[in-house]
Short mmCIF file of C-alpha atoms and ligand atoms in Angstrom, two decimals:
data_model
loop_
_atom_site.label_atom_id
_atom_site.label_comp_id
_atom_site.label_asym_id
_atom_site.label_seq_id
_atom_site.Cartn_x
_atom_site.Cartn_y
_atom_site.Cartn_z
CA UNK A 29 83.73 21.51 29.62
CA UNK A 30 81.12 21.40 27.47
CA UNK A 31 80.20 24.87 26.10
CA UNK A 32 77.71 25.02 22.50
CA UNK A 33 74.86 26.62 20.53
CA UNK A 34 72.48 24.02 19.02
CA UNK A 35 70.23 25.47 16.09
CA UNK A 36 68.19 22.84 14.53
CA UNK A 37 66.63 23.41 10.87
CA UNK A 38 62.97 23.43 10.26
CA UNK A 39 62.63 20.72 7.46
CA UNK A 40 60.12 17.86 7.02
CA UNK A 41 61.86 14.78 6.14
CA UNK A 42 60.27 11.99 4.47
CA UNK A 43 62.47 9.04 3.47
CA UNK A 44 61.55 6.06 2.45
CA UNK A 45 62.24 3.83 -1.04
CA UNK A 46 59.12 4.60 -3.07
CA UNK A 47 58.66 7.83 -1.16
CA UNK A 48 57.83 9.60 -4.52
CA UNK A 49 54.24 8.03 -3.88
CA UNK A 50 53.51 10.88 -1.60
CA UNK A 51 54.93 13.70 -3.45
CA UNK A 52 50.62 14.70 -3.94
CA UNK A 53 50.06 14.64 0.25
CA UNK A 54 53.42 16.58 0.72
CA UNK A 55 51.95 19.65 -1.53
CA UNK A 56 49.03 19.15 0.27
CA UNK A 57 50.40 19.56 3.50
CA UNK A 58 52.93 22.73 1.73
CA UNK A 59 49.14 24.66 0.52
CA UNK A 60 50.96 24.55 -3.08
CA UNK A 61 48.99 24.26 -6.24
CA UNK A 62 50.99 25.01 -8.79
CA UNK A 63 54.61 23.81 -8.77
CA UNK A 64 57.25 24.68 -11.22
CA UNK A 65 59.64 21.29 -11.85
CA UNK A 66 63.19 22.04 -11.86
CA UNK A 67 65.87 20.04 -13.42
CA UNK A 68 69.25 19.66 -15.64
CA UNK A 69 68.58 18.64 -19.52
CA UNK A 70 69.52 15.26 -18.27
CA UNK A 71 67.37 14.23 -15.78
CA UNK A 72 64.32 15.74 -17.66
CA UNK A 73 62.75 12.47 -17.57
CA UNK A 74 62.68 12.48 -13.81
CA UNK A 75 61.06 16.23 -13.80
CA UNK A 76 58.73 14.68 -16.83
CA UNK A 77 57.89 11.77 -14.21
CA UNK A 78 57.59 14.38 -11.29
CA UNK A 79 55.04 16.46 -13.25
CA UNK A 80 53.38 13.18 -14.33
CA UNK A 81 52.33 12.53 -10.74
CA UNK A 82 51.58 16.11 -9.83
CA UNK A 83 48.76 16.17 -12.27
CA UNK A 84 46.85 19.42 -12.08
CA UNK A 85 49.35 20.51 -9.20
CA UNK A 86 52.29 20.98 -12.00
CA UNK A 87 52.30 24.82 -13.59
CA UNK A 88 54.81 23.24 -16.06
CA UNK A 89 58.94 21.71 -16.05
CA UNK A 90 61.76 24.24 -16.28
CA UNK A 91 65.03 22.28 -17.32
CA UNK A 92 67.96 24.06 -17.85
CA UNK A 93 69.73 23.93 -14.47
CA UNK A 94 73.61 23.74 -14.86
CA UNK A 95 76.19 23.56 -11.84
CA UNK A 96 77.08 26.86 -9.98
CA UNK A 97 73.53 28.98 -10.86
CA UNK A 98 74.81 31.26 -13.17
CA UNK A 99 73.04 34.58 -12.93
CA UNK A 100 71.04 34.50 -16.37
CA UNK A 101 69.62 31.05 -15.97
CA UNK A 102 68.67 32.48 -12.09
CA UNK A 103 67.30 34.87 -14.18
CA UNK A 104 65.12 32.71 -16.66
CA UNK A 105 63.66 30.44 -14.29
CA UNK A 106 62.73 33.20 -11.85
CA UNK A 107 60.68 34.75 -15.40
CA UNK A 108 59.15 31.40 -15.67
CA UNK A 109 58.14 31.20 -12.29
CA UNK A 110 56.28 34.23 -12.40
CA UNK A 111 54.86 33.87 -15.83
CA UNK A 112 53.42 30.37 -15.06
CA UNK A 113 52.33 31.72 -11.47
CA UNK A 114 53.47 29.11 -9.81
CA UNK A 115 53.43 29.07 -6.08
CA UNK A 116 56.08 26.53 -5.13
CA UNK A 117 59.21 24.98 -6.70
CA UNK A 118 59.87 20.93 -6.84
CA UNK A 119 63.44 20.40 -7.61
CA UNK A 120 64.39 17.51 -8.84
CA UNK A 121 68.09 16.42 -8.87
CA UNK A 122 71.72 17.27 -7.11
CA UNK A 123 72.62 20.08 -6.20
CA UNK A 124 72.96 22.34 -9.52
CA UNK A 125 68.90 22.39 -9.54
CA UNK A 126 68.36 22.51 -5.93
CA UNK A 127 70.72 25.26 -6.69
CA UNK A 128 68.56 26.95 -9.06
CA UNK A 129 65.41 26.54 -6.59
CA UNK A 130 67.22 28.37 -4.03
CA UNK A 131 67.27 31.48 -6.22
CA UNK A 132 64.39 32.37 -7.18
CA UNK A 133 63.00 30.96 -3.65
CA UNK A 134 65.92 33.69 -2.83
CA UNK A 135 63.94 36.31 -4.55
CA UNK A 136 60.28 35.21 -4.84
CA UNK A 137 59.86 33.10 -1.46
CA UNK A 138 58.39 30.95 -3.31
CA UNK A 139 58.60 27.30 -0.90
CA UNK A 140 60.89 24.53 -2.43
CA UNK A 141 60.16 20.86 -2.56
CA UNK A 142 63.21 19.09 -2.71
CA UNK A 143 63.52 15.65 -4.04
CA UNK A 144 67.21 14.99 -4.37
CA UNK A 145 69.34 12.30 -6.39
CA UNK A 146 72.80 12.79 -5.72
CA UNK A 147 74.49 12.80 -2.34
CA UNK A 148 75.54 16.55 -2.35
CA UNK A 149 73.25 17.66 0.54
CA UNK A 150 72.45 20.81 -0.66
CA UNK A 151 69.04 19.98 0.37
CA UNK A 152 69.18 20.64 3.99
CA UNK A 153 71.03 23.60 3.93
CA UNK A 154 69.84 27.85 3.93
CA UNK A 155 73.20 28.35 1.91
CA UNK A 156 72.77 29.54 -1.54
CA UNK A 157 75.27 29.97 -4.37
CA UNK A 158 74.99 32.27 -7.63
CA UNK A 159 77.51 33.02 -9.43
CA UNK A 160 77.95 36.05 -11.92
CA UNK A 161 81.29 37.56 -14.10
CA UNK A 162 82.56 33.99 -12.97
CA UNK A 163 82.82 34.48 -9.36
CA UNK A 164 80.30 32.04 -7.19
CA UNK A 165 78.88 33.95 -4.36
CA UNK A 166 77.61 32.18 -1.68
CA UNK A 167 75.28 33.36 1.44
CA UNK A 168 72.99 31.97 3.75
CA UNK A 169 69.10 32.79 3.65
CA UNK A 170 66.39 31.24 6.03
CA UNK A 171 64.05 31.43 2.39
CA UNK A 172 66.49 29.09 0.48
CA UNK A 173 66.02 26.31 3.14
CA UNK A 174 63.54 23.23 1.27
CA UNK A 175 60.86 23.21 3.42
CA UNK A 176 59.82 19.55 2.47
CA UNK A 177 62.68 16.72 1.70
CA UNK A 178 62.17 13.59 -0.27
CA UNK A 179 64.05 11.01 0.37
CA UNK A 180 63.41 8.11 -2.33
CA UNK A 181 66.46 5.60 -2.52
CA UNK A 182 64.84 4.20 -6.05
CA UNK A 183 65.92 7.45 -7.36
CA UNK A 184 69.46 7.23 -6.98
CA UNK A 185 69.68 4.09 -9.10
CA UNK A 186 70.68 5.52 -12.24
CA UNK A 187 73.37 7.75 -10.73
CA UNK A 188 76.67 6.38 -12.85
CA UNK A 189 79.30 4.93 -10.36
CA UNK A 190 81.57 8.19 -11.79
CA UNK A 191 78.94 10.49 -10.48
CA UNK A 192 78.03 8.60 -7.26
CA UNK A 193 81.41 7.85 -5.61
CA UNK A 194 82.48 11.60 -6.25
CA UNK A 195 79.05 12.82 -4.45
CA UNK A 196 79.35 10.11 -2.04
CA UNK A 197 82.99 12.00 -0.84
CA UNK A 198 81.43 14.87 -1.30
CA UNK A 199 79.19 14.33 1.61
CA UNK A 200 81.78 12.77 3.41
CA UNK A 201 83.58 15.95 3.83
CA UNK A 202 80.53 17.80 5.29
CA UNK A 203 80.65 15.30 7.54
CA UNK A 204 84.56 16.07 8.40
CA UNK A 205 84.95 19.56 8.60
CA UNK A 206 81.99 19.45 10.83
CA UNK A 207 83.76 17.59 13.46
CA UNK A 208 86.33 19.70 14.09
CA UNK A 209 83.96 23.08 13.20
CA UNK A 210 84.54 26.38 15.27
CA UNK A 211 81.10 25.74 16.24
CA UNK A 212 80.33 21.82 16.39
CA UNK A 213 77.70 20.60 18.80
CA UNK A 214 77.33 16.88 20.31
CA UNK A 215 74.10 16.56 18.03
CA UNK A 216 75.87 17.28 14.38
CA UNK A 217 79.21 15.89 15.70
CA UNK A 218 77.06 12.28 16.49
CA UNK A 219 75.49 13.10 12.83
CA UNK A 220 78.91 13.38 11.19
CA UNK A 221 80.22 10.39 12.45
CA UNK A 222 77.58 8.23 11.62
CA UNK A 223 77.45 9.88 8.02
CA UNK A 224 80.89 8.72 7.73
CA UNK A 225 80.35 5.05 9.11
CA UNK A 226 77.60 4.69 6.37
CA UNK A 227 78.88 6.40 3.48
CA UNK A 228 82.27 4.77 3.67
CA UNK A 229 80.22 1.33 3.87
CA UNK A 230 78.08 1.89 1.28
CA UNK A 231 79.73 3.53 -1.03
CA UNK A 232 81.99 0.37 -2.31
CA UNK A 233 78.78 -1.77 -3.20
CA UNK A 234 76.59 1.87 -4.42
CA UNK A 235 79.34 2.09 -7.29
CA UNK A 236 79.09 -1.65 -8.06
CA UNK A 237 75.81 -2.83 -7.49
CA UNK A 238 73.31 -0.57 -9.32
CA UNK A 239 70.45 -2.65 -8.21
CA UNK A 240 71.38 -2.48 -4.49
CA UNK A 241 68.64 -0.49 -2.69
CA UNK A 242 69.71 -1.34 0.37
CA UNK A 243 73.56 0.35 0.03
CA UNK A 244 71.76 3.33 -1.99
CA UNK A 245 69.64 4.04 0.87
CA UNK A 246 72.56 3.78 3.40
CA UNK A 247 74.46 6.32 1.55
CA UNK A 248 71.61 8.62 1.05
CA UNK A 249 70.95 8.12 4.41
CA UNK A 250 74.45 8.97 5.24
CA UNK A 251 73.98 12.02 2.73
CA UNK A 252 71.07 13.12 4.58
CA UNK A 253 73.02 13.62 7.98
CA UNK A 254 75.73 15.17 5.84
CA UNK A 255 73.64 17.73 4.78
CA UNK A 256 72.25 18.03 8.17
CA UNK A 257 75.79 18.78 9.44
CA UNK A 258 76.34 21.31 6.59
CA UNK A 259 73.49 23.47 7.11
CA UNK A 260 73.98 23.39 10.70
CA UNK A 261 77.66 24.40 11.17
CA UNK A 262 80.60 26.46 9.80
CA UNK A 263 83.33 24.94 7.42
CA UNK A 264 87.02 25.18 7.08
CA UNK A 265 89.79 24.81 4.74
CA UNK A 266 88.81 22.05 3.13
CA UNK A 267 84.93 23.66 1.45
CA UNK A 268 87.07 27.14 1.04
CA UNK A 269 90.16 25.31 -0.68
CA UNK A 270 87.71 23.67 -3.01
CA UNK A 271 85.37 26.83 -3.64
CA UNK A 272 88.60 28.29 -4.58
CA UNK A 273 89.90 25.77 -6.91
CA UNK A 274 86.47 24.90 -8.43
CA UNK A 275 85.62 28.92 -9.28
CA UNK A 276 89.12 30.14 -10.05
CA UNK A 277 90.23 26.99 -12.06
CA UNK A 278 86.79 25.58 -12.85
CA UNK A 279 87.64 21.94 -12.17
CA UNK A 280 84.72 19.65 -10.74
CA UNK A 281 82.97 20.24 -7.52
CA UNK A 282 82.31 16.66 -6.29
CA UNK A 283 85.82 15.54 -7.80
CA UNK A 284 87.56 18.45 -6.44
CA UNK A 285 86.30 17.62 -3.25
CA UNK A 286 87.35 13.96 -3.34
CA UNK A 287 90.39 14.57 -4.36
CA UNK A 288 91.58 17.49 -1.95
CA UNK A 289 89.90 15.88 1.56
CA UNK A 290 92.45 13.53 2.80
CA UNK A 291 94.84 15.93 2.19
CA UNK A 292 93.01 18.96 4.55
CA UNK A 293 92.78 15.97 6.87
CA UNK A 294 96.34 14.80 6.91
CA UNK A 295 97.09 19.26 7.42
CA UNK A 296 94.59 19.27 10.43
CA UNK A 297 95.42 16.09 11.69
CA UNK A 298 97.50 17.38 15.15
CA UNK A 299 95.30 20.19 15.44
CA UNK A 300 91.62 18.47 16.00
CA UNK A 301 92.29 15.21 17.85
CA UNK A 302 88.92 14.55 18.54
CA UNK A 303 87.82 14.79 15.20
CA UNK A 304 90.18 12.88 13.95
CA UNK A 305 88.98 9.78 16.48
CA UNK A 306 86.18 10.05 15.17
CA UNK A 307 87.12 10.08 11.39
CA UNK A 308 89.24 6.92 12.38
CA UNK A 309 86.45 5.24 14.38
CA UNK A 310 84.07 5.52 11.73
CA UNK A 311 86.67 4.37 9.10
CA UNK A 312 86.97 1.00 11.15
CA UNK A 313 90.17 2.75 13.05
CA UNK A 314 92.07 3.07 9.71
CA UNK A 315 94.17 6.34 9.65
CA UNK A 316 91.69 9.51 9.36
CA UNK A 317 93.42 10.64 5.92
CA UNK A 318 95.20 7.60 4.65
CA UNK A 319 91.51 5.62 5.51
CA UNK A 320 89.56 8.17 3.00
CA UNK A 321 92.62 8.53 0.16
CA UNK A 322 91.89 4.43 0.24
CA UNK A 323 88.28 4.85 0.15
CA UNK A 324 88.57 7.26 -2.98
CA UNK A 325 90.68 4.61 -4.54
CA UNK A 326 88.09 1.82 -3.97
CA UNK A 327 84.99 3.88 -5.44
CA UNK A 328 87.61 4.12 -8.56
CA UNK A 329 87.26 8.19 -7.51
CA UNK A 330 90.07 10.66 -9.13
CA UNK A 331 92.81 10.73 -6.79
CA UNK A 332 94.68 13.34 -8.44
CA UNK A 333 94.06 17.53 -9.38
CA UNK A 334 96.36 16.86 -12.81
CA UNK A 335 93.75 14.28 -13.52
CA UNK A 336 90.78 16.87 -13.20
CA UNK A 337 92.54 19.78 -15.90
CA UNK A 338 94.09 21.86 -12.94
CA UNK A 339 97.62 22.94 -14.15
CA UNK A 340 100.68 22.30 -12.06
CA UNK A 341 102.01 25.81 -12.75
CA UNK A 342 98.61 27.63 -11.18
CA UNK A 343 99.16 25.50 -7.76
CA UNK A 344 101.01 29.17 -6.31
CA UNK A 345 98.91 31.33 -7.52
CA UNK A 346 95.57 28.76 -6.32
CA UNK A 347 97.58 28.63 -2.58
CA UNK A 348 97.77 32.90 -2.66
CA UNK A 349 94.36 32.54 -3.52
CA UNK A 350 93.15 30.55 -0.29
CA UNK A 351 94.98 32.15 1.72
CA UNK A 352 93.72 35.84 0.92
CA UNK A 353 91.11 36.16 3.41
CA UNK A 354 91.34 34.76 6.77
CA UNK A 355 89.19 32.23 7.92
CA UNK A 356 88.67 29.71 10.69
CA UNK A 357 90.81 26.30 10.50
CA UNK A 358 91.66 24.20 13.18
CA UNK A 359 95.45 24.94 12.37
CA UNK A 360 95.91 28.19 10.91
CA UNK A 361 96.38 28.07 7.14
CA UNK A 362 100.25 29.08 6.39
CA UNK A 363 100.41 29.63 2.46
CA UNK A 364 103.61 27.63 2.46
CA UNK A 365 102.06 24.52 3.94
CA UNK A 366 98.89 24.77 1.56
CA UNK A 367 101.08 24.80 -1.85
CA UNK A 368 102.68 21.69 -0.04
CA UNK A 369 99.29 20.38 0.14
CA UNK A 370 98.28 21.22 -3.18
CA UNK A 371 101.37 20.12 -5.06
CA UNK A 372 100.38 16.77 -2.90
CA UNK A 373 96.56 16.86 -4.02
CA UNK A 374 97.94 17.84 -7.45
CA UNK A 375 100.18 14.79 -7.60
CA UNK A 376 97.83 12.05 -5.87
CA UNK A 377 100.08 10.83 -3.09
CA UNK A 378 98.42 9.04 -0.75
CA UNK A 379 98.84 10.98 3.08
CA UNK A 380 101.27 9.77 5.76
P1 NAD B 40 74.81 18.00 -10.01
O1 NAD B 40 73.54 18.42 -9.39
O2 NAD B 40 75.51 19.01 -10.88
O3 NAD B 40 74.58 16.66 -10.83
C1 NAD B 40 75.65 16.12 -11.57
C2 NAD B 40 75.09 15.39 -12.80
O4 NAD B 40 74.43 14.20 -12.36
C3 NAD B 40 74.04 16.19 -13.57
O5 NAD B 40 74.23 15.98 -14.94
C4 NAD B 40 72.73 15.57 -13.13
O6 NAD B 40 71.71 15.70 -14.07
C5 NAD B 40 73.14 14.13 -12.94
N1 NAD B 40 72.32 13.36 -12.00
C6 NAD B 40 71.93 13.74 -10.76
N2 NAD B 40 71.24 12.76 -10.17
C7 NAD B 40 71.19 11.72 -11.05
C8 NAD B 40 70.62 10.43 -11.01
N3 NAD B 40 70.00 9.97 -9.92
N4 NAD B 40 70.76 9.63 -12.08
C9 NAD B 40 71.44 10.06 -13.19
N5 NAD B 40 72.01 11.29 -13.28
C10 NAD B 40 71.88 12.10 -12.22
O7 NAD B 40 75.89 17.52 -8.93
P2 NAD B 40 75.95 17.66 -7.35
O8 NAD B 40 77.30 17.24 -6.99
O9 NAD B 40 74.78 17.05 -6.70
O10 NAD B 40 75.81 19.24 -7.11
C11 NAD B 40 76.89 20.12 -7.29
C12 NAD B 40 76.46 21.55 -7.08
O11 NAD B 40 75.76 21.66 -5.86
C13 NAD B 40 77.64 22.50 -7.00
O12 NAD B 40 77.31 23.70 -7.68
C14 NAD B 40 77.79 22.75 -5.51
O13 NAD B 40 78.40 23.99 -5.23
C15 NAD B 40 76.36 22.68 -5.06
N6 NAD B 40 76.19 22.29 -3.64
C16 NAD B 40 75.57 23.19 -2.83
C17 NAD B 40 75.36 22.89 -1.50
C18 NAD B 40 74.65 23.88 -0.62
O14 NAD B 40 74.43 23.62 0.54
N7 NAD B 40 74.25 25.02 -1.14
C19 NAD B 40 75.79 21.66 -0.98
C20 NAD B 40 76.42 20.75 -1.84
C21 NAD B 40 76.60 21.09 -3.18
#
């Protein structure tokens, strides 16, 4: 019987190749005058670009977002908020400086405009990550949520094929452990499966045709509704395993998570049949786990935790650690079975 809580989020979406060209109406329609531009060093020529178009709407560019949010840069671009009095955040990037927008929206309010050019999905989400004494802490916060989303294709052009197919995966697995979530709903479990149909498709041609605008804006597409499913619904093994590896061990988020999801699918596989139907039908009805260990390998995506730094002889200690606080799972997480798993991931055997 059907039996299910449906919450959705209060966004506005815009998507569209060339949807930059509105960024002036969307602040318009926000009541913002003076936005503070976040991004990494890198992509300062995209928040340079961003603040180019804002005109008289940008209070100035604050670039030194890294991954995770450590406290102190939280810190600094919450000072520069305030000091340039700026009344709403554009963030401009993955999810490291939609990251950073969340905290000091976390702590000022301050609305976020969220243009984002990776396929992380951070964007649609109220969860919010800062991390301090090297432990990430993560909550959710109604405040963090973007309350405008960009959606310009053009900008994911320049993503390297090493960053995209990682991110790519890294979507993918929203779009998984939503399926067989303790509190999936027919809306995000139609969402996941079509973020899986797309991303797997585009993904192949995203790595290997940098000009293709039509396969970038499938797989942001397909990034969109992963993010949808993310902020909407729990997770499972799979986001705690690699919260655990990527804090304790400090390996790669998007990587991590490549490497590590067909093995949490091949574990759950008897436990969520429906999901796993799913997984398969959007994989073309290849095997859930052995379809997305094949995918990985076509992107050229690591396959393998030895390949991202992670030590063979911390694998005991890094299945103690996931197993320390209980959690929901569709099968219950046995500490034996997870070092199996990770000595698998660890290893890069392909599942079944
Ligand atoms: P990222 O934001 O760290 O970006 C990775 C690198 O790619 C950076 O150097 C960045 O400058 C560069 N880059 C991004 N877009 C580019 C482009 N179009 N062209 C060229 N270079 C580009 O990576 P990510 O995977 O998007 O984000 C990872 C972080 O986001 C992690 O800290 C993770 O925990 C967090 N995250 C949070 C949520 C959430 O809901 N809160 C969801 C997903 C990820």
């Amino acid at each position: 019987m059907r039996d299910f809580v449906y919450n959705s989020q209060p966004s506005r979406v815009v998507f569209r190749a060339g949807a930059l060209d509105q960024l002036g109406a969307e602040m318009e329609r926000l009541g913002a005058h003076r936005a503070l531009v976040l991004s990494t060093p890198e992509q300062r020529g995209s928040a340079e670009e961003v603040a180019r178009r804002l005109g008289s709407r940008s209070a100035g560019i604050y670039d030194r977002a890294v991954m995770h949010v450590p406290l102190e840069t939280a810190d600094a671009a919450r000072a520069v908020a305030r000091d340039l009095n700026a009344d709403c955040c554009v963030a401009v990037g993955g999810g490291s400086t939609i990251g950073l927008g969340k905290a000091i929206a976390l702590t000022s309010e301050l609305p976020i405009l969220a243009i984002p050019t990776t396929f992380a999905g951070s964007e649609m989400t109220p969860i919010y990550g800062i991390t301090a004494q090297g432990q990430k802490k993560t909550g959710r916060d109604a405040r963090v949520l973007p309350k405008t989303v960009i959606y310009d294709p053009l900008l994911t052009l320049s993503l390297p094929a090493r960053i995209a197919g990682p991110s790519g995966m890294n979507a993918i697995a929203h779009c998984v452990e939503a399926l067989y979530a303790q509190d999936a709903n027919p809306i995000t479990s139609l969402m996941a499966e079509e973020g899986i149909r797309v991303l797997a498709a585009s993904l192949p041609l995203v790595v290997t045709e940098a000009d293709n605008v039509e396969a970038h804006a499938d797989a942001l597409y397909g990034a969109w509704l992963a993010g949808a499913c993310l902020g909407n619904v729990g997770m499972a093994l799979h986001h705690k395993l690699c919260h655990t590896l990527g804090g304790s061990y400090n390996l790669p988020h998007a990587e991590t998570h490549t490497v590590v999801l067909p093995h949490v699918v091949q574990y759950n596989r008897d436990a969520a049949h429906e999901a796993m139907a799913r997984i398969s039908n959007a994989l073309h009805g290849a095997d859930p786990a052995g379809g997305l260990y094949d995918l990985a390998r076509a992107i050229d995506a690591p396959l393998a935790l030895k390949d991202l730094g992670m030590k063979e002889g911390a694998l005991d200690e890094a299945a103690r650690l996931a197993t320390q606080n209980p959690y929901y799972n569709p099968r219950p997480v046995e500490q034996a079975a997870l070092r199996q798993l990770l000595q698998n991931a660890w290893e890069g055997k392909r599942p079944g």
